[in-house]
PDB file of C-alpha atoms in Angstrom:
ATOM      1  CA  UNK A   1       3.696 -21.664  -5.142  1.00 62.00           C
ATOM      2  CA  UNK A   2       2.259 -20.743  -1.732  1.00 65.00           C
ATOM      3  CA  UNK A   3       3.910 -17.310  -1.907  1.00 74.00           C
ATOM      4  CA  UNK A   4       2.582 -16.728  -5.428  1.00 87.00           C
ATOM      5  CA  UNK A   5      -0.910 -17.793  -4.399  1.00 86.00           C
ATOM      6  CA  UNK A   6      -0.790 -15.148  -1.676  1.00 89.00           C
ATOM      7  CA  UNK A   7       0.049 -12.556  -4.333  1.00 92.00           C
ATOM      8  CA  UNK A   8      -2.869 -13.717  -6.488  1.00 92.00           C
ATOM      9  CA  UNK A   9      -5.191 -13.399  -3.487  1.00 90.00           C
ATOM     10  CA  UNK A  10      -3.872  -9.921  -2.725  1.00 91.00           C
ATOM     11  CA  UNK A  11      -3.846  -8.420  -6.213  1.00 91.00           C
ATOM     12  CA  UNK A  12      -6.227 -10.535  -8.288  1.00 92.00           C
ATOM     13  CA  UNK A  13      -8.573 -12.249  -5.807  1.00 91.00           C
ATOM     14  CA  UNK A  14     -11.202 -12.815  -8.499  1.00 91.00           C
ATOM     15  CA  UNK A  15      -8.866 -15.353 -10.126  1.00 92.00           C
ATOM     16  CA  UNK A  16      -8.558 -17.386  -6.932  1.00 89.00           C
ATOM     17  CA  UNK A  17     -12.296 -17.468  -6.265  1.00 85.00           C
ATOM     18  CA  UNK A  18     -13.156 -19.193  -9.543  1.00 86.00           C
ATOM     19  CA  UNK A  19     -13.787 -22.921  -9.664  1.00 86.00           C
ATOM     20  CA  UNK A  20     -11.905 -23.171 -12.944  1.00 89.00           C
ATOM     21  CA  UNK A  21      -9.252 -25.831 -13.585  1.00 90.00           C
ATOM     22  CA  UNK A  22      -7.891 -24.039 -16.660  1.00 92.00           C
ATOM     23  CA  UNK A  23      -7.530 -20.848 -14.651  1.00 92.00           C
ATOM     24  CA  UNK A  24      -5.724 -22.763 -11.901  1.00 91.00           C
ATOM     25  CA  UNK A  25      -3.254 -24.033 -14.498  1.00 92.00           C
ATOM     26  CA  UNK A  26      -2.724 -20.464 -15.682  1.00 93.00           C
ATOM     27  CA  UNK A  27      -1.904 -19.282 -12.162  1.00 93.00           C
ATOM     28  CA  UNK A  28       0.489 -22.192 -11.699  1.00 92.00           C
ATOM     29  CA  UNK A  29       2.215 -21.360 -15.010  1.00 93.00           C
ATOM     30  CA  UNK A  30       2.597 -17.652 -14.230  1.00 94.00           C
ATOM     31  CA  UNK A  31       6.187 -16.559 -13.606  1.00 94.00           C
ATOM     32  CA  UNK A  32       6.895 -13.871 -11.038  1.00 94.00           C
ATOM     33  CA  UNK A  33       9.209 -11.265 -12.584  1.00 95.00           C
ATOM     34  CA  UNK A  34      11.036  -8.402 -10.884  1.00 96.00           C
ATOM     35  CA  UNK A  35      12.405  -5.591 -13.034  1.00 96.00           C
ATOM     36  CA  UNK A  36      14.541  -2.604 -12.029  1.00 97.00           C
ATOM     37  CA  UNK A  37      13.585   0.982 -12.813  1.00 95.00           C
ATOM     38  CA  UNK A  38      14.617   2.218 -16.253  1.00 94.00           C
ATOM     39  CA  UNK A  39      14.595  -1.166 -17.979  1.00 95.00           C
ATOM     40  CA  UNK A  40      13.162  -1.516 -21.477  1.00 95.00           C
ATOM     41  CA  UNK A  41      10.279  -3.996 -21.418  1.00 94.00           C
ATOM     42  CA  UNK A  42       9.424  -3.990 -25.124  1.00 94.00           C
ATOM     43  CA  UNK A  43      10.389  -2.142 -28.299  1.00 92.00           C
ATOM     44  CA  UNK A  44       9.064  -1.744 -31.876  1.00 93.00           C
ATOM     45  CA  UNK A  45       9.277  -5.067 -33.710  1.00 94.00           C
ATOM     46  CA  UNK A  46       9.641  -7.215 -30.580  1.00 94.00           C
ATOM     47  CA  UNK A  47       7.608 -10.427 -30.449  1.00 94.00           C
ATOM     48  CA  UNK A  48       5.152 -10.564 -27.562  1.00 95.00           C
ATOM     49  CA  UNK A  49       5.926 -13.670 -25.499  1.00 94.00           C
ATOM     50  CA  UNK A  50       3.921 -13.119 -22.310  1.00 95.00           C
ATOM     51  CA  UNK A  51       0.750 -11.577 -20.948  1.00 95.00           C
ATOM     52  CA  UNK A  52       1.672  -9.358 -18.006  1.00 93.00           C
ATOM     53  CA  UNK A  53      -0.424  -8.619 -14.939  1.00 94.00           C
ATOM     54  CA  UNK A  54       1.095  -5.856 -12.829  1.00 94.00           C
ATOM     55  CA  UNK A  55       1.479  -6.337  -9.092  1.00 95.00           C
ATOM     56  CA  UNK A  56       3.414  -3.187  -8.254  1.00 95.00           C
ATOM     57  CA  UNK A  57       5.339  -0.367  -9.897  1.00 95.00           C
ATOM     58  CA  UNK A  58       4.751   1.489 -13.138  1.00 94.00           C
ATOM     59  CA  UNK A  59       5.561   0.969 -16.817  1.00 95.00           C
ATOM     60  CA  UNK A  60       5.195   3.678 -19.464  1.00 91.00           C
ATOM     61  CA  UNK A  61       4.379   2.914 -23.094  1.00 92.00           C
ATOM     62  CA  UNK A  62       5.474   5.525 -25.620  1.00 89.00           C
ATOM     63  CA  UNK A  63       6.090   6.173 -29.293  1.00 86.00           C
ATOM     64  CA  UNK A  64       8.470   8.477 -31.127  1.00 78.00           C
ATOM     65  CA  UNK A  65       6.897  11.220 -33.222  1.00 69.00           C
ATOM     66  CA  UNK A  66       8.112  12.102 -36.721  1.00 63.00           C
ATOM     67  CA  UNK A  67      10.197  14.961 -35.308  1.00 64.00           C
ATOM     68  CA  UNK A  68      11.856  12.731 -32.703  1.00 68.00           C
ATOM     69  CA  UNK A  69       9.720  13.624 -29.680  1.00 71.00           C
ATOM     70  CA  UNK A  70       8.668  11.009 -27.139  1.00 78.00           C
ATOM     71  CA  UNK A  71       4.887  10.760 -26.879  1.00 80.00           C
ATOM     72  CA  UNK A  72       3.454   8.988 -23.855  1.00 83.00           C
ATOM     73  CA  UNK A  73       0.632   6.572 -24.684  1.00 86.00           C
ATOM     74  CA  UNK A  74      -0.278   5.341 -21.208  1.00 88.00           C
ATOM     75  CA  UNK A  75       0.984   3.987 -17.904  1.00 89.00           C
ATOM     76  CA  UNK A  76       0.562   0.420 -16.675  1.00 92.00           C
ATOM     77  CA  UNK A  77       0.254   0.210 -12.893  1.00 92.00           C
ATOM     78  CA  UNK A  78      -0.728  -2.296 -10.208  1.00 92.00           C
ATOM     79  CA  UNK A  79      -3.828  -4.277 -11.179  1.00 89.00           C
ATOM     80  CA  UNK A  80      -3.483  -3.334 -14.855  1.00 89.00           C
ATOM     81  CA  UNK A  81      -2.710  -5.260 -18.001  1.00 89.00           C
ATOM     82  CA  UNK A  82      -0.913  -3.686 -20.976  1.00 91.00           C
ATOM     83  CA  UNK A  83      -3.201  -2.806 -23.893  1.00 91.00           C
ATOM     84  CA  UNK A  84      -0.399  -3.164 -26.467  1.00 93.00           C
ATOM     85  CA  UNK A  85       0.601  -6.556 -25.092  1.00 94.00           C
ATOM     86  CA  UNK A  86      -3.002  -7.754 -25.269  1.00 94.00           C
ATOM     87  CA  UNK A  87      -3.384  -6.385 -28.787  1.00 93.00           C
ATOM     88  CA  UNK A  88      -0.186  -8.078 -29.990  1.00 94.00           C
ATOM     89  CA  UNK A  89      -1.176 -11.424 -28.458  1.00 95.00           C
ATOM     90  CA  UNK A  90      -4.694 -11.327 -29.888  1.00 93.00           C
ATOM     91  CA  UNK A  91      -3.554 -10.271 -33.351  1.00 91.00           C
ATOM     92  CA  UNK A  92      -0.257 -12.178 -33.421  1.00 90.00           C
ATOM     93  CA  UNK A  93       1.522  -8.900 -34.113  1.00 92.00           C
ATOM     94  CA  UNK A  94       4.813  -7.393 -32.982  1.00 93.00           C
ATOM     95  CA  UNK A  95       5.014  -4.407 -30.677  1.00 94.00           C
ATOM     96  CA  UNK A  96       4.534  -1.049 -32.478  1.00 91.00           C
ATOM     97  CA  UNK A  97       5.895   1.037 -29.581  1.00 92.00           C
ATOM     98  CA  UNK A  98       8.312   0.860 -26.666  1.00 94.00           C
ATOM     99  CA  UNK A  99       7.861   0.401 -22.942  1.00 94.00           C
ATOM    100  CA  UNK A 100      10.103   1.221 -19.985  1.00 95.00           C
ATOM    101  CA  UNK A 101       9.789   0.601 -16.258  1.00 96.00           C
ATOM    102  CA  UNK A 102       9.437   3.910 -14.401  1.00 93.00           C
ATOM    103  CA  UNK A 103      10.002   2.295 -11.004  1.00 95.00           C
ATOM    104  CA  UNK A 104      10.891  -1.159  -9.752  1.00 96.00           C
ATOM    105  CA  UNK A 105       8.220  -3.478 -11.112  1.00 96.00           C
ATOM    106  CA  UNK A 106       6.799  -6.778  -9.941  1.00 96.00           C
ATOM    107  CA  UNK A 107       4.428  -8.654 -12.263  1.00 96.00           C
ATOM    108  CA  UNK A 108       3.056 -12.022 -13.241  1.00 95.00           C
ATOM    109  CA  UNK A 109       4.173 -13.106 -16.725  1.00 95.00           C
ATOM    110  CA  UNK A 110       1.848 -15.631 -18.337  1.00 95.00           C
ATOM    111  CA  UNK A 111       3.452 -17.430 -21.335  1.00 95.00           C
ATOM    112  CA  UNK A 112       1.686 -16.756 -24.639  1.00 95.00           C
ATOM    113  CA  UNK A 113       0.661 -20.432 -25.224  1.00 95.00           C
ATOM    114  CA  UNK A 114      -0.949 -20.560 -21.757  1.00 95.00           C
ATOM    115  CA  UNK A 115      -2.677 -17.222 -22.419  1.00 96.00           C
ATOM    116  CA  UNK A 116      -4.206 -18.505 -25.669  1.00 96.00           C
ATOM    117  CA  UNK A 117      -5.272 -21.821 -24.157  1.00 94.00           C
ATOM    118  CA  UNK A 118      -6.977 -20.142 -21.209  1.00 95.00           C
ATOM    119  CA  UNK A 119      -8.588 -17.600 -23.505  1.00 94.00           C
ATOM    120  CA  UNK A 120     -10.182 -20.443 -25.428  1.00 93.00           C
ATOM    121  CA  UNK A 121     -11.311 -22.580 -22.490  1.00 94.00           C
ATOM    122  CA  UNK A 122     -12.027 -20.176 -19.605  1.00 94.00           C
ATOM    123  CA  UNK A 123     -15.074 -17.935 -19.909  1.00 93.00           C
ATOM    124  CA  UNK A 124     -13.931 -15.965 -16.849  1.00 94.00           C
ATOM    125  CA  UNK A 125     -10.458 -15.283 -18.230  1.00 95.00           C
ATOM    126  CA  UNK A 126     -11.829 -14.389 -21.658  1.00 95.00           C
ATOM    127  CA  UNK A 127     -14.184 -11.836 -20.101  1.00 95.00           C
ATOM    128  CA  UNK A 128     -11.380 -10.475 -17.895  1.00 94.00           C
ATOM    129  CA  UNK A 129      -9.028  -9.988 -20.849  1.00 95.00           C
ATOM    130  CA  UNK A 130     -11.550  -8.279 -23.103  1.00 94.00           C
ATOM    131  CA  UNK A 131     -12.991  -6.117 -20.333  1.00 93.00           C
ATOM    132  CA  UNK A 132      -9.509  -4.930 -19.341  1.00 91.00           C
ATOM    133  CA  UNK A 133      -8.534  -4.415 -22.970  1.00 92.00           C
ATOM    134  CA  UNK A 134     -11.672  -2.385 -23.698  1.00 90.00           C
ATOM    135  CA  UNK A 135     -11.222  -0.191 -20.645  1.00 86.00           C
ATOM    136  CA  UNK A 136      -7.535   0.478 -21.289  1.00 84.00           C
ATOM    137  CA  UNK A 137      -8.111   1.125 -24.998  1.00 87.00           C
ATOM    138  CA  UNK A 138     -10.763   3.718 -24.147  1.00 82.00           C
ATOM    139  CA  UNK A 139      -8.223   5.461 -21.885  1.00 79.00           C
ATOM    140  CA  UNK A 140      -5.646   5.527 -24.690  1.00 80.00           C
ATOM    141  CA  UNK A 141      -8.174   7.011 -27.138  1.00 78.00           C
ATOM    142  CA  UNK A 142      -9.105   9.722 -24.629  1.00 72.00           C
ATOM    143  CA  UNK A 143      -5.429  10.526 -24.163  1.00 70.00           C
ATOM    144  CA  UNK A 144      -4.815  10.769 -27.900  1.00 71.00           C
ATOM    145  CA  UNK A 145      -7.812  13.070 -28.240  1.00 63.00           C
ATOM    146  CA  UNK A 146      -6.433  15.253 -25.460  1.00 61.00           C
ATOM    147  CA  UNK A 147      -3.049  15.417 -27.196  1.00 62.00           C
ATOM    148  CA  UNK A 148      -4.555  16.154 -30.606  1.00 59.00           C
ATOM    149  CA  UNK A 149      -7.015  18.841 -29.624  1.00 53.00           C
ATOM    150  CA  UNK A 150      -6.840  21.875 -27.383  1.00 60.00           C
ATOM    151  CA  UNK A 151      -4.245  24.535 -26.678  1.00 77.00           C
ATOM    152  CA  UNK A 152      -0.941  24.003 -24.882  1.00 82.00           C
ATOM    153  CA  UNK A 153      -2.458  25.706 -21.824  1.00 85.00           C
ATOM    154  CA  UNK A 154      -5.378  23.271 -21.802  1.00 85.00           C
ATOM    155  CA  UNK A 155      -3.143  20.224 -22.235  1.00 84.00           C
ATOM    156  CA  UNK A 156      -0.800  21.380 -19.467  1.00 89.00           C
ATOM    157  CA  UNK A 157      -3.662  22.143 -17.082  1.00 89.00           C
ATOM    158  CA  UNK A 158      -5.135  18.678 -17.710  1.00 87.00           C
ATOM    159  CA  UNK A 159      -1.823  16.993 -16.922  1.00 87.00           C
ATOM    160  CA  UNK A 160      -1.354  19.082 -13.772  1.00 90.00           C
ATOM    161  CA  UNK A 161      -4.803  18.206 -12.443  1.00 89.00           C
ATOM    162  CA  UNK A 162      -4.808  14.576 -13.573  1.00 84.00           C
ATOM    163  CA  UNK A 163      -3.324  13.177 -10.345  1.00 78.00           C
ATOM    164  CA  UNK A 164      -5.756  15.154  -8.150  1.00 80.00           C
ATOM    165  CA  UNK A 165      -2.848  16.060  -5.894  1.00 85.00           C
ATOM    166  CA  UNK A 166      -1.785  19.480  -4.642  1.00 89.00           C
ATOM    167  CA  UNK A 167       1.889  18.525  -4.911  1.00 91.00           C
ATOM    168  CA  UNK A 168       3.177  17.128  -8.213  1.00 91.00           C
ATOM    169  CA  UNK A 169       6.559  15.403  -8.225  1.00 90.00           C
ATOM    170  CA  UNK A 170       7.378  15.585 -11.917  1.00 88.00           C
ATOM    171  CA  UNK A 171      10.060  17.315 -13.960  1.00 89.00           C
ATOM    172  CA  UNK A 172       9.289  19.618 -16.871  1.00 91.00           C
ATOM    173  CA  UNK A 173      10.534  16.890 -19.197  1.00 88.00           C
ATOM    174  CA  UNK A 174       8.136  14.343 -17.711  1.00 87.00           C
ATOM    175  CA  UNK A 175       5.220  16.755 -18.109  1.00 89.00           C
ATOM    176  CA  UNK A 176       6.257  17.414 -21.707  1.00 87.00           C
ATOM    177  CA  UNK A 177       6.320  13.673 -22.381  1.00 84.00           C
ATOM    178  CA  UNK A 178       2.784  13.300 -21.068  1.00 84.00           C
ATOM    179  CA  UNK A 179       1.625  16.216 -23.217  1.00 82.00           C
ATOM    180  CA  UNK A 180       3.429  15.194 -26.366  1.00 75.00           C
ATOM    181  CA  UNK A 181       5.338  18.486 -26.262  1.00 79.00           C
ATOM    182  CA  UNK A 182       8.907  19.607 -25.495  1.00 82.00           C
ATOM    183  CA  UNK A 183      10.429  20.758 -22.226  1.00 85.00           C
ATOM    184  CA  UNK A 184      11.097  24.327 -23.332  1.00 87.00           C
ATOM    185  CA  UNK A 185       7.448  24.905 -24.235  1.00 87.00           C
ATOM    186  CA  UNK A 186       6.218  23.390 -20.974  1.00 89.00           C
ATOM    187  CA  UNK A 187       8.672  25.446 -18.905  1.00 90.00           C
ATOM    188  CA  UNK A 188       7.514  28.652 -20.582  1.00 89.00           C
ATOM    189  CA  UNK A 189       3.839  27.954 -19.897  1.00 89.00           C
ATOM    190  CA  UNK A 190       4.529  26.814 -16.334  1.00 92.00           C
ATOM    191  CA  UNK A 191       6.266  30.116 -15.617  1.00 90.00           C
ATOM    192  CA  UNK A 192       3.230  31.962 -16.945  1.00 88.00           C
ATOM    193  CA  UNK A 193       0.939  29.855 -14.748  1.00 91.00           C
ATOM    194  CA  UNK A 194       3.189  30.683 -11.795  1.00 91.00           C
ATOM    195  CA  UNK A 195       3.131  34.412 -12.529  1.00 90.00           C
ATOM    196  CA  UNK A 196      -0.673  34.181 -12.592  1.00 89.00           C
ATOM    197  CA  UNK A 197      -0.608  32.750  -9.077  1.00 92.00           C
ATOM    198  CA  UNK A 198      -2.013  29.324 -10.074  1.00 93.00           C
ATOM    199  CA  UNK A 199       1.000  27.302  -8.956  1.00 92.00           C
ATOM    200  CA  UNK A 200       4.392  27.511  -7.318  1.00 92.00           C
ATOM    201  CA  UNK A 201       7.477  25.769  -8.639  1.00 92.00           C
ATOM    202  CA  UNK A 202      10.365  24.326  -6.658  1.00 87.00           C
ATOM    203  CA  UNK A 203      13.094  21.963  -7.773  1.00 83.00           C
ATOM    204  CA  UNK A 204      11.395  18.694  -8.744  1.00 82.00           C
ATOM    205  CA  UNK A 205       7.959  19.680  -7.434  1.00 90.00           C
ATOM    206  CA  UNK A 206       5.010  21.828  -8.448  1.00 93.00           C
ATOM    207  CA  UNK A 207       2.500  23.078  -5.868  1.00 93.00           C
ATOM    208  CA  UNK A 208      -1.009  23.682  -7.168  1.00 92.00           C
ATOM    209  CA  UNK A 209      -2.365  26.905  -5.651  1.00 93.00           C
ATOM    210  CA  UNK A 210      -5.487  27.600  -7.719  1.00 91.00           C
ATOM    211  CA  UNK A 211      -6.957  24.374  -9.116  1.00 90.00           C
ATOM    212  CA  UNK A 212     -10.187  26.186  -9.955  1.00 89.00           C
ATOM    213  CA  UNK A 213      -8.401  28.540 -12.359  1.00 89.00           C
ATOM    214  CA  UNK A 214      -6.634  25.615 -14.016  1.00 90.00           C
ATOM    215  CA  UNK A 215      -9.994  23.887 -14.373  1.00 87.00           C
ATOM    216  CA  UNK A 216     -11.362  26.979 -16.087  1.00 86.00           C
ATOM    217  CA  UNK A 217      -8.404  26.901 -18.488  1.00 84.00           C
ATOM    218  CA  UNK A 218      -9.336  23.327 -19.402  1.00 81.00           C
ATOM    219  CA  UNK A 219     -12.967  24.280 -19.952  1.00 77.00           C
ATOM    220  CA  UNK A 220     -12.002  27.363 -21.917  1.00 67.00           C
ATOM    221  CA  UNK A 221     -13.981  29.560 -19.515  1.00 61.00           C
ATOM    222  CA  UNK A 222     -11.106  31.405 -17.832  1.00 58.00           C
ATOM    223  CA  UNK A 223     -11.298  35.170 -18.213  1.00 52.00           C
ATOM    224  CA  UNK A 224      -8.050  37.044 -17.677  1.00 51.00           C
TER     225      UNK A 224
END
């Protein structure tokens, strides 16, 4: 329990600082889970049994399109809660999508009965859950809007600039997943971006050379 309390203090200090007996019981009930990379966390139709709070690693939530393509919904990273998990717990529904660990993951798993009890009796926890849910849901809506509208060039440029890093360690397939596209289309547009001098591609990495031009593509103001 001492080791877990240290993790609460490190990752969710606001929980520890509350003078809330119900919240203390929640922290005591939380199970520390460690998952390897590539493990399925949930799938369509699965019953939601726990509320997860991420400590480290990354989980991706995705759906399959009508034509069999994987469409990324969002990532869950350290400090996050999963919007689908929250939705399923609040509505007593089953998962409508699937989730996989992208890296090794460490998280607190709070059993559903404890989640519901704390939601009813702890004002702090109730506010935390709904604030996190609202914020994450807004991110998902923005992502769906980005996938639904705009050209392939605009979608690709947005994905490339999203991490605000000059070096991107992603494969063409991973970029396609984030865009809701297919690898062949992404590869074709990346080669065109490279020929324009906006980026340089090496095996497994993409170097951004002209972020300003990519930003103009997103805005629709680039003039060739």
